[in-house]
PDB file of C-alpha atoms in Angstrom:
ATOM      1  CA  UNK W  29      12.579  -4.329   3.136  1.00 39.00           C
ATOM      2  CA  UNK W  30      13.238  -5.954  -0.364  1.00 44.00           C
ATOM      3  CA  UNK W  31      10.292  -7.624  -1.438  1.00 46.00           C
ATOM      4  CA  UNK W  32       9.057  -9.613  -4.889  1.00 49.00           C
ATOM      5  CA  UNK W  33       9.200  -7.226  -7.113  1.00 48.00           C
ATOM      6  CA  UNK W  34       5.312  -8.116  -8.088  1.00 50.00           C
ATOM      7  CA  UNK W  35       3.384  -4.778  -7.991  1.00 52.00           C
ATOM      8  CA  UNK W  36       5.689  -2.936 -10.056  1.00 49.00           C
ATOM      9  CA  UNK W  37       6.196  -5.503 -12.856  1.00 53.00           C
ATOM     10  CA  UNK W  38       2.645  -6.995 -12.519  1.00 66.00           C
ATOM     11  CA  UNK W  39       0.576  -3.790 -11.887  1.00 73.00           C
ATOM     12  CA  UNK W  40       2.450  -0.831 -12.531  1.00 80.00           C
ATOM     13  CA  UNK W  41       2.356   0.579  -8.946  1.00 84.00           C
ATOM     14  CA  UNK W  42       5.607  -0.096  -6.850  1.00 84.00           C
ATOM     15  CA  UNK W  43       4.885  -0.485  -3.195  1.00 87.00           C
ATOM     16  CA  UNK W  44       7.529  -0.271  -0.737  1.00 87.00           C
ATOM     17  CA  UNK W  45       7.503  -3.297   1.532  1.00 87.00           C
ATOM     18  CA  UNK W  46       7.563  -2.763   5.082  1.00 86.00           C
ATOM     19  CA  UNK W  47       9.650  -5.498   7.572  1.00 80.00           C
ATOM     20  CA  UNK W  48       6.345  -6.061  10.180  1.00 76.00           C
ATOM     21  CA  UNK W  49       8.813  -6.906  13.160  1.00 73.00           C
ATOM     22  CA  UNK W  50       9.825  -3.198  13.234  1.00 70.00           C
ATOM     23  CA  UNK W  51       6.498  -1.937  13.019  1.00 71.00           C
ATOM     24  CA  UNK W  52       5.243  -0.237  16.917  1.00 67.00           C
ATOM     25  CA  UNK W  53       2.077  -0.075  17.806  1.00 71.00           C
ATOM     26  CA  UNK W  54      -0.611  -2.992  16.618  1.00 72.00           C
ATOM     27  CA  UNK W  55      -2.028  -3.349  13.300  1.00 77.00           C
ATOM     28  CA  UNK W  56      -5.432  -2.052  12.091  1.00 84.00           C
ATOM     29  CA  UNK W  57      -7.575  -3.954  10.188  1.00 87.00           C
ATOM     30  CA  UNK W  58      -6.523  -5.914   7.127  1.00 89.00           C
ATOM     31  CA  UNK W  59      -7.660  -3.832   3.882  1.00 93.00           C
ATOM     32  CA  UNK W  60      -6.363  -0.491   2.153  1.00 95.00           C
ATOM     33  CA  UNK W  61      -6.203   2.654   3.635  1.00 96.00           C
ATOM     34  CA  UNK W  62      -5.420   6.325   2.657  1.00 97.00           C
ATOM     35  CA  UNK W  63      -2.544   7.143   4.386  1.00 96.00           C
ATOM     36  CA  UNK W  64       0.251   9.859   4.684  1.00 97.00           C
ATOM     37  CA  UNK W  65       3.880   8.300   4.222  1.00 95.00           C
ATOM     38  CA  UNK W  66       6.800  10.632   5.603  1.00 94.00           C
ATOM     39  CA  UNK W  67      10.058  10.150   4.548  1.00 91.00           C
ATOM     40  CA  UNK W  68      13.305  11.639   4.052  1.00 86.00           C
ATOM     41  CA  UNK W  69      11.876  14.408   6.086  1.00 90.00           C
ATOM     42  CA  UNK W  70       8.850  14.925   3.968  1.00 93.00           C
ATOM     43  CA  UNK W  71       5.339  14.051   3.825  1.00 95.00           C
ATOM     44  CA  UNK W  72       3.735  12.280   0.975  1.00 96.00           C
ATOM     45  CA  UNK W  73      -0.218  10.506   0.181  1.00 97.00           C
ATOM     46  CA  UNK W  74       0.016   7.240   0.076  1.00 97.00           C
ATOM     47  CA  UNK W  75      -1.934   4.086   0.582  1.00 97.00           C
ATOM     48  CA  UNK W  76      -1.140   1.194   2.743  1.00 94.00           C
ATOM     49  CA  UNK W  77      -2.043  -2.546   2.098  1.00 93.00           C
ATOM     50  CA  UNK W  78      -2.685  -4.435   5.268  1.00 90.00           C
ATOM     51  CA  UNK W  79      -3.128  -8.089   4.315  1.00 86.00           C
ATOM     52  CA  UNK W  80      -2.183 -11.361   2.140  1.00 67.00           C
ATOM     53  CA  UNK W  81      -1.795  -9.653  -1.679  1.00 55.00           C
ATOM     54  CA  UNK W  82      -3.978 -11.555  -4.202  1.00 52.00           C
ATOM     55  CA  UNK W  83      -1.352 -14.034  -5.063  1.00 52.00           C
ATOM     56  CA  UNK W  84       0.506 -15.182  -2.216  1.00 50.00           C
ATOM     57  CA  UNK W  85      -2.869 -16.509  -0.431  1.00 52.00           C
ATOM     58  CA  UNK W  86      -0.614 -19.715   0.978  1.00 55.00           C
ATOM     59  CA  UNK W  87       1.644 -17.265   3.589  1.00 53.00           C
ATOM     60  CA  UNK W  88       0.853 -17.227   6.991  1.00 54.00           C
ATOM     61  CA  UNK W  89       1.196 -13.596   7.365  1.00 58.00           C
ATOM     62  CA  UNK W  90       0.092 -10.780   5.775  1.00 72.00           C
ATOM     63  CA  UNK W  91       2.097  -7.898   4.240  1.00 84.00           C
ATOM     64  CA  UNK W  92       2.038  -4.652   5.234  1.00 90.00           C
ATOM     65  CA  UNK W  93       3.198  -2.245   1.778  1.00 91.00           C
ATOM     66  CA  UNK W  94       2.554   1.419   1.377  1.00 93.00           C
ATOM     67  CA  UNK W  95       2.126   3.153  -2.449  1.00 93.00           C
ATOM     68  CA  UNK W  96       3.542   6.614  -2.520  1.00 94.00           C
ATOM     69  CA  UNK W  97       1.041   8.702  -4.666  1.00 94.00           C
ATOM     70  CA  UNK W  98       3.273  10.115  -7.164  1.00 86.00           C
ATOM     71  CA  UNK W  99       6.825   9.730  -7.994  1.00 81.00           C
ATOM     72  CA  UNK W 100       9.456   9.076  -4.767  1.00 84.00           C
ATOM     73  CA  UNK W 101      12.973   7.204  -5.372  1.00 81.00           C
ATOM     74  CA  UNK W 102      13.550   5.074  -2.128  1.00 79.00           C
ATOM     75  CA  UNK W 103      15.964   2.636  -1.548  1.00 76.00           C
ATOM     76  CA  UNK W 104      15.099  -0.712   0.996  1.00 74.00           C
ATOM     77  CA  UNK W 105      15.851   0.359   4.382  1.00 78.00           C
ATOM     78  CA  UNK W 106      14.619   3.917   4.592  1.00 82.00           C
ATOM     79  CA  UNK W 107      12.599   4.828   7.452  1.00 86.00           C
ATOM     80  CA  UNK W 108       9.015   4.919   6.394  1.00 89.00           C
ATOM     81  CA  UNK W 109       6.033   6.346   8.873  1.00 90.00           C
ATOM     82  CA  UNK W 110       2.876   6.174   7.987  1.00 92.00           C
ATOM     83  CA  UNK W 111      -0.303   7.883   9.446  1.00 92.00           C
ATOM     84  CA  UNK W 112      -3.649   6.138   8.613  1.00 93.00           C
ATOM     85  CA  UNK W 113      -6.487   8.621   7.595  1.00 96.00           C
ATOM     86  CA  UNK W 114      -9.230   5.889   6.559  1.00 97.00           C
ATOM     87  CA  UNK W 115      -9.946   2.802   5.687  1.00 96.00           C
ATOM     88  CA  UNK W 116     -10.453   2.173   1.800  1.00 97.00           C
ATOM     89  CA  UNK W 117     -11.714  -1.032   1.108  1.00 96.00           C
ATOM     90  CA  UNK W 118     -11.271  -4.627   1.830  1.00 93.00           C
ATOM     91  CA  UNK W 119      -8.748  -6.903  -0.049  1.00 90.00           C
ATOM     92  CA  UNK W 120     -10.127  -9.543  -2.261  1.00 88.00           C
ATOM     93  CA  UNK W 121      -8.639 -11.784  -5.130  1.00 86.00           C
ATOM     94  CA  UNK W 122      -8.675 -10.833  -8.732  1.00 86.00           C
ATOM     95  CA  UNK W 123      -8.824 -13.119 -11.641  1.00 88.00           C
ATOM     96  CA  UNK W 124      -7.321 -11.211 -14.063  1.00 90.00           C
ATOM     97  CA  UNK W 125      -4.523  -8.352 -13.647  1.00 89.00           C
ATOM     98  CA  UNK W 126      -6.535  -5.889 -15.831  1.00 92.00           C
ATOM     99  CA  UNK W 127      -9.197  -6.112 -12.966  1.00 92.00           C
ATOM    100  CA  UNK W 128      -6.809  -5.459  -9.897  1.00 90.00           C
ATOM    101  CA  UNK W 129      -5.450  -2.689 -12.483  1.00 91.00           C
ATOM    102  CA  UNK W 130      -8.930  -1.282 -12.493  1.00 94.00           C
ATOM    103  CA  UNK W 131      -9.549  -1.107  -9.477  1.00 94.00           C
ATOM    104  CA  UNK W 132      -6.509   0.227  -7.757  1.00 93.00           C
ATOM    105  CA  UNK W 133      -6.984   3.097 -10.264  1.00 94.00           C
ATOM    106  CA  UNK W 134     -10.461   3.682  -8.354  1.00 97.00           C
ATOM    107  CA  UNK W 135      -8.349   3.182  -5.016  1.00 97.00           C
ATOM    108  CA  UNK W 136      -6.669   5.836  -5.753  1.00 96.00           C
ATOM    109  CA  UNK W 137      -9.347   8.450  -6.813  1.00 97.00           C
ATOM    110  CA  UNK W 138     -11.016   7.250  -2.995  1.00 98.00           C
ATOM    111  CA  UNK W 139      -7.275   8.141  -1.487  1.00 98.00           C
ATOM    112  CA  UNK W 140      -6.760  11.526  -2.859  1.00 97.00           C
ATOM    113  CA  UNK W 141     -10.602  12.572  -2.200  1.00 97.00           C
ATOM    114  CA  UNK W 142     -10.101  11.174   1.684  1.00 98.00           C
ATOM    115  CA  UNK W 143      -6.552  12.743   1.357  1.00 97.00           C
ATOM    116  CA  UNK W 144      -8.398  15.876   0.036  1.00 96.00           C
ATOM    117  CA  UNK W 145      -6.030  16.438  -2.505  1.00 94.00           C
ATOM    118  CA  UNK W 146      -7.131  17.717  -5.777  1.00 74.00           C
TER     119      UNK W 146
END
């Protein structure tokens, strides 16, 4: 699913958006987690935002967008699962994008120890 084009311009980490009608199963928690993503018949760490991102606080419901750790090309419409390992962190607002920066760096340190990579 196309979405805003906001965490790769604003941040520097692309998400890919995922559509939430397709989705099986319910949803966990709202937050971040440490996740694996598997596509084109491969397995990759990722994380996975579960929630209303910092600047869209007015939609009714939340997004659901996973980060691939690393560098992935994928176009809208590929087939994404995703297996949750643990829960990161809450989401909360930032006031400035150097903080959300900041902290999504730390994010990701927590993902790859919970992912036990190196």
């Amino acid at each position: 699913m196309r979405g805003e084009g906001i965490a790769t311009t604003t941040t520097g980490y692309p998400t890919l958006n995922l559509d939430r009608r397709t989705l099986q199963g319910t949803l966990p928690k709202r937050g971040l987690w440490s996740c694996w993503a598997s596509l084109h018949g491969k397995r990759y760490p990722a994380t996975l935002i579960i929630g209303v991102p910092y600047q869209r606080k007015k939609r009714k419901h939340g997004k659901v967008e996973v980060h691939i750790l690393g560098t992935v090309k994928v176009r809208a419409g590929t087939r994404v699962e995703v297996h949750l390992v643990d829960w990161i962190r809450a989401l909360i607002p930032y006031t400035t994008v150097e903080a959300l920066q900041k902290q999504i760096a730390k994010d990701l340190r927590t993902a790859r120890h919970q992912l036990k990579l190196k």
